[in-house]
Short mmCIF file of C-alpha atoms in Angstrom, two decimals:
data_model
loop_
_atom_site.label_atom_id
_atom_site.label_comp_id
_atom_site.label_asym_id
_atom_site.label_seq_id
_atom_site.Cartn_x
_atom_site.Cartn_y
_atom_site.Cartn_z
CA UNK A 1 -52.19 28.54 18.09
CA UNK A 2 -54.52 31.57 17.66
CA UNK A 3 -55.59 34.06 20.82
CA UNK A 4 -57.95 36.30 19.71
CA UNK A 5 -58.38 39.79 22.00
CA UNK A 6 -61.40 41.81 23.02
CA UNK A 7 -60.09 44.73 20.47
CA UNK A 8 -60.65 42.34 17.55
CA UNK A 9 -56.77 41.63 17.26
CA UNK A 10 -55.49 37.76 16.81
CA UNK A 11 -52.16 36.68 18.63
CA UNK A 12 -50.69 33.81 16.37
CA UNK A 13 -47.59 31.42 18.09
CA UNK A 14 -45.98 28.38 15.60
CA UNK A 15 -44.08 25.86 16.87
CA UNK A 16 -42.59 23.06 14.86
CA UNK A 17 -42.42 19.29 16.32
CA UNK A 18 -39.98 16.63 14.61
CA UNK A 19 -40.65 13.27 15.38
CA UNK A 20 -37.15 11.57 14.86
CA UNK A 21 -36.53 7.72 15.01
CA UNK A 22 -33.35 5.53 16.53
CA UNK A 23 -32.11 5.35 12.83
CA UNK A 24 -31.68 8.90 12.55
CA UNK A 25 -29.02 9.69 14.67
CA UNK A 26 -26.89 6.61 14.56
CA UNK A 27 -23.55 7.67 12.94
CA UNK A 28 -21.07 5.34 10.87
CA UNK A 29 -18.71 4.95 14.25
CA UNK A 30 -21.50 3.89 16.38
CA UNK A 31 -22.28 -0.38 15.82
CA UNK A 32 -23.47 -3.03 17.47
CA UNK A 33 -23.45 -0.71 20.71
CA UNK A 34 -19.89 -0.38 20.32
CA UNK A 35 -18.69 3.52 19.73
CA UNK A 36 -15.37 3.41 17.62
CA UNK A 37 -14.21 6.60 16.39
CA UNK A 38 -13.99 7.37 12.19
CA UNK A 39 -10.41 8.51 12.43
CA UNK A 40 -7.31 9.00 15.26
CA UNK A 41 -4.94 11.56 14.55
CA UNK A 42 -1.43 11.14 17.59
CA UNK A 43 0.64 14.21 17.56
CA UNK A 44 3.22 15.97 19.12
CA UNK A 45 4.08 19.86 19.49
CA UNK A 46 5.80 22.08 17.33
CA UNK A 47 7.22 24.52 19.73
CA UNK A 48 8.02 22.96 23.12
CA UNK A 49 7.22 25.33 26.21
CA UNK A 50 10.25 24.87 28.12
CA UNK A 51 11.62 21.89 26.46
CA UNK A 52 8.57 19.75 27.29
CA UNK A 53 7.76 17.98 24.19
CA UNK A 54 3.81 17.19 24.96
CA UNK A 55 1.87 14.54 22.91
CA UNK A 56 -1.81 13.77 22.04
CA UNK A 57 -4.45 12.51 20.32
CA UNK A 58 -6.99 13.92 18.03
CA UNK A 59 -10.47 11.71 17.79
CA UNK A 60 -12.77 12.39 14.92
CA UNK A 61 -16.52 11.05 15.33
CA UNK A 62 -17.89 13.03 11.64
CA UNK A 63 -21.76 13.81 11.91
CA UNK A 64 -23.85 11.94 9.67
CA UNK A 65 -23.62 11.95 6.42
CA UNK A 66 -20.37 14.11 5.87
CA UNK A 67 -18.41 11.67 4.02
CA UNK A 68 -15.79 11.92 6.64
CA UNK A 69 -15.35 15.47 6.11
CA UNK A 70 -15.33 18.29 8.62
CA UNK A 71 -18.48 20.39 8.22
CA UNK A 72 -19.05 21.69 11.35
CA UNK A 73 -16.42 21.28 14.51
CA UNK A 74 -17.27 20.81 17.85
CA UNK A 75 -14.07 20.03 19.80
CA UNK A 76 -13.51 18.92 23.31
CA UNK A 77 -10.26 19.28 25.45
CA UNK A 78 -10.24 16.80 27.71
CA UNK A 79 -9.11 17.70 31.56
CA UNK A 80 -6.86 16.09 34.10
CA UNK A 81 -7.17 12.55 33.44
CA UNK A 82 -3.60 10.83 34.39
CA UNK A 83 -2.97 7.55 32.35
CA UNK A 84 -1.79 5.71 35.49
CA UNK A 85 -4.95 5.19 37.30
CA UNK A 86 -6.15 3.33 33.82
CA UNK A 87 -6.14 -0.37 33.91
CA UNK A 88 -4.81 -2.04 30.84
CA UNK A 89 -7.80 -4.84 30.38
CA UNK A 90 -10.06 -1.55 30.94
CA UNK A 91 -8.87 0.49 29.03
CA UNK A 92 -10.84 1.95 25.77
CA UNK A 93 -10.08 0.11 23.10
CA UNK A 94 -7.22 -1.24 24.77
CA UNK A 95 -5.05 1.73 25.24
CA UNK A 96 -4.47 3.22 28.17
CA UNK A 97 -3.48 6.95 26.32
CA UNK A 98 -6.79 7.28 26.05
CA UNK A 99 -7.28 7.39 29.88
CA UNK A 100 -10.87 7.47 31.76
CA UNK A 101 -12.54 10.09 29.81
CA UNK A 102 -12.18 10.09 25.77
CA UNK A 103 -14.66 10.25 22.92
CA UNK A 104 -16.21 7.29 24.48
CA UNK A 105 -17.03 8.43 27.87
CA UNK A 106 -18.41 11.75 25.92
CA UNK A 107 -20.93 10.08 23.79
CA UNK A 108 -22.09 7.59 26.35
CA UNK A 109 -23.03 10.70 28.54
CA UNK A 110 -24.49 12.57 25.90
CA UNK A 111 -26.60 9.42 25.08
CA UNK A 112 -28.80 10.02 28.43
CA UNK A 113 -29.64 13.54 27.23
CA UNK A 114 -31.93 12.52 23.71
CA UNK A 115 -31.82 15.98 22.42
CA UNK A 116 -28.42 17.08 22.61
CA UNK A 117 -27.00 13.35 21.37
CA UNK A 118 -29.01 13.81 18.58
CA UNK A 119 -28.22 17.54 18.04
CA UNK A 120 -24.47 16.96 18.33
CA UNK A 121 -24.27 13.77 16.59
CA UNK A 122 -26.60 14.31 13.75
CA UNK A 123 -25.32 18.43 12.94
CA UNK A 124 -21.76 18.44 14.02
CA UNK A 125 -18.29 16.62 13.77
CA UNK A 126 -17.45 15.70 17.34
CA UNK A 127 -13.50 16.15 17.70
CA UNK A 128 -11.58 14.97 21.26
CA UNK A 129 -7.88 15.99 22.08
CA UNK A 130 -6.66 13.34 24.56
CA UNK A 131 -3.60 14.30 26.16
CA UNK A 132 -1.40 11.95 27.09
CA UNK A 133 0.64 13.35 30.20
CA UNK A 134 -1.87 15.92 31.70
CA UNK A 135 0.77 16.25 35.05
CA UNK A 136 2.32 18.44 32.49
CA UNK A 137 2.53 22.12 33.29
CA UNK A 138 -0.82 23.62 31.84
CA UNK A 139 1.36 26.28 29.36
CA UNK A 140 3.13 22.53 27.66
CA UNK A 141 -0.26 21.34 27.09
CA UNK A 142 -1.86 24.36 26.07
CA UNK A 143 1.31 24.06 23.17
CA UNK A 144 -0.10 20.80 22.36
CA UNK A 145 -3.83 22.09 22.01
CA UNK A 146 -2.94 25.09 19.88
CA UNK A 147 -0.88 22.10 17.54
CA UNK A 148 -4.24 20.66 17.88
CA UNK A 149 -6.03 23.65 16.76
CA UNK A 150 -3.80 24.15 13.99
CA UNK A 151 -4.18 20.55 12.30
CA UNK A 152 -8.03 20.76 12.62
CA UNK A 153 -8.11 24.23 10.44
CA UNK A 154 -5.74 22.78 7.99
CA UNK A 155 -7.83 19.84 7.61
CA UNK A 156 -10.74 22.46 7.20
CA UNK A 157 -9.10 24.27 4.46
CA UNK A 158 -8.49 21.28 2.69
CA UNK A 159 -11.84 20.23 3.12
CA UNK A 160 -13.82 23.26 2.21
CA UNK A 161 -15.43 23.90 5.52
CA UNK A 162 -15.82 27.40 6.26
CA UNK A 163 -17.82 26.81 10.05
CA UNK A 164 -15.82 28.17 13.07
CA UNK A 165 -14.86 26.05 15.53
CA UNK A 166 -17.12 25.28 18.40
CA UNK A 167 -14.12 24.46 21.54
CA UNK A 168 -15.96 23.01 25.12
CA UNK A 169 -13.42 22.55 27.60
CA UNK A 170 -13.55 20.08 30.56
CA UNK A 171 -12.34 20.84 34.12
CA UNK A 172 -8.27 21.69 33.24
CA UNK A 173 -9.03 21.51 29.56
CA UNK A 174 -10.28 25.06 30.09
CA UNK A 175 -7.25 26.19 31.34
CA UNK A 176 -5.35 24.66 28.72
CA UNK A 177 -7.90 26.03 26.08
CA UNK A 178 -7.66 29.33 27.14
CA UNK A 179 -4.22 29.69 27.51
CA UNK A 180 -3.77 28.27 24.15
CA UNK A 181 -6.08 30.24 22.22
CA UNK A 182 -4.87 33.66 23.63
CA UNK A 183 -1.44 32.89 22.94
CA UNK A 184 -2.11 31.96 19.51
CA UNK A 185 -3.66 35.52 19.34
CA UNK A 186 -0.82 37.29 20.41
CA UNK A 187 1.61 35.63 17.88
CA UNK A 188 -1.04 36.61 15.45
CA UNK A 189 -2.11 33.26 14.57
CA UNK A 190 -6.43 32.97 13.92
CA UNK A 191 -7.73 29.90 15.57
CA UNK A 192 -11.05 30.29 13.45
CA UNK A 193 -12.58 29.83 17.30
CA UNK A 194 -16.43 31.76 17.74
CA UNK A 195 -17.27 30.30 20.89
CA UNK A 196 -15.01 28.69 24.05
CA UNK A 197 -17.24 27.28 27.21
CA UNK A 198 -16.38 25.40 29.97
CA UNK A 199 -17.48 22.11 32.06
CA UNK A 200 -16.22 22.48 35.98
CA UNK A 201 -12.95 24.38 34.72
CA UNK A 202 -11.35 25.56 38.15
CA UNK A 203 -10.49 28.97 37.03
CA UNK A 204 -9.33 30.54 40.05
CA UNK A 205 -7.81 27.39 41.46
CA UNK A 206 -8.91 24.12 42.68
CA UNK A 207 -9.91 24.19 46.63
CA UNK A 208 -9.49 20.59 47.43
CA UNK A 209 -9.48 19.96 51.45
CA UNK A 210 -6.53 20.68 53.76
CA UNK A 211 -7.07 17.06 55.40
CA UNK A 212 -6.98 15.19 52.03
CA UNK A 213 -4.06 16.48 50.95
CA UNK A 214 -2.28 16.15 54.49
CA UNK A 215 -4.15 12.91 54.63
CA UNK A 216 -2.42 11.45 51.36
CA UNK A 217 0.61 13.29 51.74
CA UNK A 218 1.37 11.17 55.19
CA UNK A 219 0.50 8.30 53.35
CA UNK A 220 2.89 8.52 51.47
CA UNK A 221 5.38 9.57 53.93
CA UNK A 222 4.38 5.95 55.44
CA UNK A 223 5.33 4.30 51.95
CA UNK A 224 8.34 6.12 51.53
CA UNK A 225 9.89 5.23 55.07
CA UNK A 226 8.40 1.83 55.26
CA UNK A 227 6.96 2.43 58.70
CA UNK A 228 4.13 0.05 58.35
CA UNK A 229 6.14 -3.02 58.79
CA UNK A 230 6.15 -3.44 55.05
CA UNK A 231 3.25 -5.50 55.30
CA UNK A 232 0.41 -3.64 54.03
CA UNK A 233 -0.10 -4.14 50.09
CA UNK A 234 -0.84 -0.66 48.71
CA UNK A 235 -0.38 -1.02 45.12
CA UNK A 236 1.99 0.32 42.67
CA UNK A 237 1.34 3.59 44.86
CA UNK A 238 4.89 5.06 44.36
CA UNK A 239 4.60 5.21 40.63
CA UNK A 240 0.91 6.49 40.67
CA UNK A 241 -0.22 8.50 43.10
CA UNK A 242 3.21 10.28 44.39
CA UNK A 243 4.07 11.86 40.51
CA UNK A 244 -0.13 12.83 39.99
CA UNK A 245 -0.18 14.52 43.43
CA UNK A 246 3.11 16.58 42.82
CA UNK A 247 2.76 16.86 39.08
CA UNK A 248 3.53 20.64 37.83
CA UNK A 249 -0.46 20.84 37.08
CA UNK A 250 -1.62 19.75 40.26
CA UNK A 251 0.55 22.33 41.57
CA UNK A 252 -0.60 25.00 39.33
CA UNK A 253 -4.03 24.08 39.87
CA UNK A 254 -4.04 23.63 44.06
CA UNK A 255 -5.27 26.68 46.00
CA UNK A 256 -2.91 24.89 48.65
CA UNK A 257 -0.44 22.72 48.07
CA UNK A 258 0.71 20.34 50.26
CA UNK A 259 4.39 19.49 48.99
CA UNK A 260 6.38 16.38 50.23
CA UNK A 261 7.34 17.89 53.54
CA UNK A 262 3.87 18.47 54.41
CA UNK A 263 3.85 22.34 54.39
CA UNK A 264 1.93 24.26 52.55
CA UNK A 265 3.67 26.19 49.55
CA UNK A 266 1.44 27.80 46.89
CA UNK A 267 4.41 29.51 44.96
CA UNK A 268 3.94 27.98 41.79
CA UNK A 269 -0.21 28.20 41.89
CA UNK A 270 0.23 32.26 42.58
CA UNK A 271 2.77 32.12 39.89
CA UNK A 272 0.56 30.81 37.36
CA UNK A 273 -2.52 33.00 38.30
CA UNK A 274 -0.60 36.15 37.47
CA UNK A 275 0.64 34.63 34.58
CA UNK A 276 -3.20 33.42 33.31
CA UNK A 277 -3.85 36.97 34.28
CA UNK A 278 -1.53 38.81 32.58
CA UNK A 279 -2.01 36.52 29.30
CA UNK A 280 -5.64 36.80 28.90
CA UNK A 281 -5.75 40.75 30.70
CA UNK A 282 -2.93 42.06 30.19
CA UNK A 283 -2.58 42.79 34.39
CA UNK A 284 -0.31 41.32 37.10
CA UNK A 285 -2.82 42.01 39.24
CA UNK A 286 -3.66 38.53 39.98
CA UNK A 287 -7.67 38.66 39.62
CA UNK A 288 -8.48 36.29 36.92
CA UNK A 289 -10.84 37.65 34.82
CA UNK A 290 -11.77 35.23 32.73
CA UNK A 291 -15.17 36.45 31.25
CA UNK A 292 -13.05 39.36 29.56
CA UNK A 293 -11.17 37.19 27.60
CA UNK A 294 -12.00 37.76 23.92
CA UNK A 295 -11.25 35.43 20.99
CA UNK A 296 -9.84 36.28 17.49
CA UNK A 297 -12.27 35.23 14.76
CA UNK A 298 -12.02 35.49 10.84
#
């Protein structure tokens, strides 16, 4: 387009269109409708935090083209997504370790949004960690992500690909993320990481309301003392609900936490906002800085 002013001058603007077709941005994984990932990777940690041996699962979906090698990483951690709520005869490919959000779940969302489904799937190798016991403190799984981090580069190395990694975190997963990749800095480890963002990561703590948590807690209480005549069918409540509702990340994560007894104790949340803090700012001071938080690149 040309714009030409009273002084004689011409203002010139270029835009490029690309008409893409259905073909285009179809990858080897993705058949028949059905999205099945190139390669699954389970692992475990290296270094327990605290004895807690955490495990997980690495997903590869490799962009078109790549000859199932990694070119360019784009990685997901995955958030709080407990196993338990999963049905079997639901779950993705018929493993409940996968839980409710996965590569899957991912994709399919990205598939409403044309330009950034064919962006992501067409330019870059889309990588998901699944962990498979998120009630886990956040600092165990954080261990498991950096273990994470650490197989992708090798692979990279092997491979030839000399792209930094691209890490978006979901809800906890940017908890976990950041933990991980700071700690990795301080024991002088490079994560090859240029850019970390995050999806609804509760940062500061997750505000859920007082009469929820009061309201679940009792129900509980109910279960637990059988003071419903026993003949009310909840479920398999006692296995599900009670350990995802007191797990050490719920707790950690909770502004307030309503424990067992019904009061409110936030010990362990405070606890691991100084600790966040001082990891990422180098302050007990308990403000969470988290846009300060700088990432070692190579």
């Amino acid at each position: 387009m040309r714009a030409k002013l009273s002084n004689g001058y011409c203002l010139y603007s270029y835009s490029l269109a690309k008409i893409i077709s259905d073909a285009e941005i179809s990858t080897r994984a993705i058949k028949d409708g059905v999205m099945e990932p190139d390669e699954t990777k389970d692992f475990e940690v290296t270094l327990p935090y605290n004895g807690i041996i955490t495990k997980g699962r690495i997903s590869y979906l490799f962009a078109a083209n790549t000859e199932k090698k990694i070119k360019k990483p784009f990685i997901i951690m995955e958030g709080f997504d407990p196993i338990e709520l999963v049905k079997k005869e639901e779950a993705y490919r018929g493993d409940i370790k996968y839980g409710t959000t996965n590569l899957k779940t991912f994709v399919t969302y990205l598939q409403d949004r044309y330009s950034a489904y064919y962006k992501l799937t067409s330019e870059y190798d889309i990588i998901y960690i699944d962990l498979f016991d998120c009630k886990c403190s956040i600092q165990a799984n954080a261990r498991l992500f950096e273990r994470a981090m650490e197989i992708i580069n090798e692979r990279k190395i092997q491979e030839g690909c000399t792209e930094k990694n691209i890490v978006f975190a979901q809800s906890m997963g940017g908890l976990i993320a950041r933990y991980g990749l700071k700690e990795m800095e301080n024991q002088g480890k490079i994560h090859y990481t240029s850019l970390l963002f995050f999806q609804d990561t509760p940062h500061l703590g997750a505000h859920i309301p007082m009469g929820i948590l009061q309201g679940m807690n009792g129900l509980l209480s109910f279960y637990y003392e059988n003071k419903i005549f026993g003949r009310l069918d909840f479920g398999d409540v006692k296995s599900k609900l009670a350990p995802i509702l007191y797990s050490d990340a719920a707790k950690q994560m909770f502004i307030n936490f309503v424990n067992s007894n019904g009061g409110v104790d936030n010990s362990v949340h405070n606890a691991w906002q100084r600790e966040l803090s001082q990891m990422v700012n180098g302050t007990n001071e308990g403000e969470n800085r988290w846009s300060q938080c700088s990432y070692k690149r190579k």
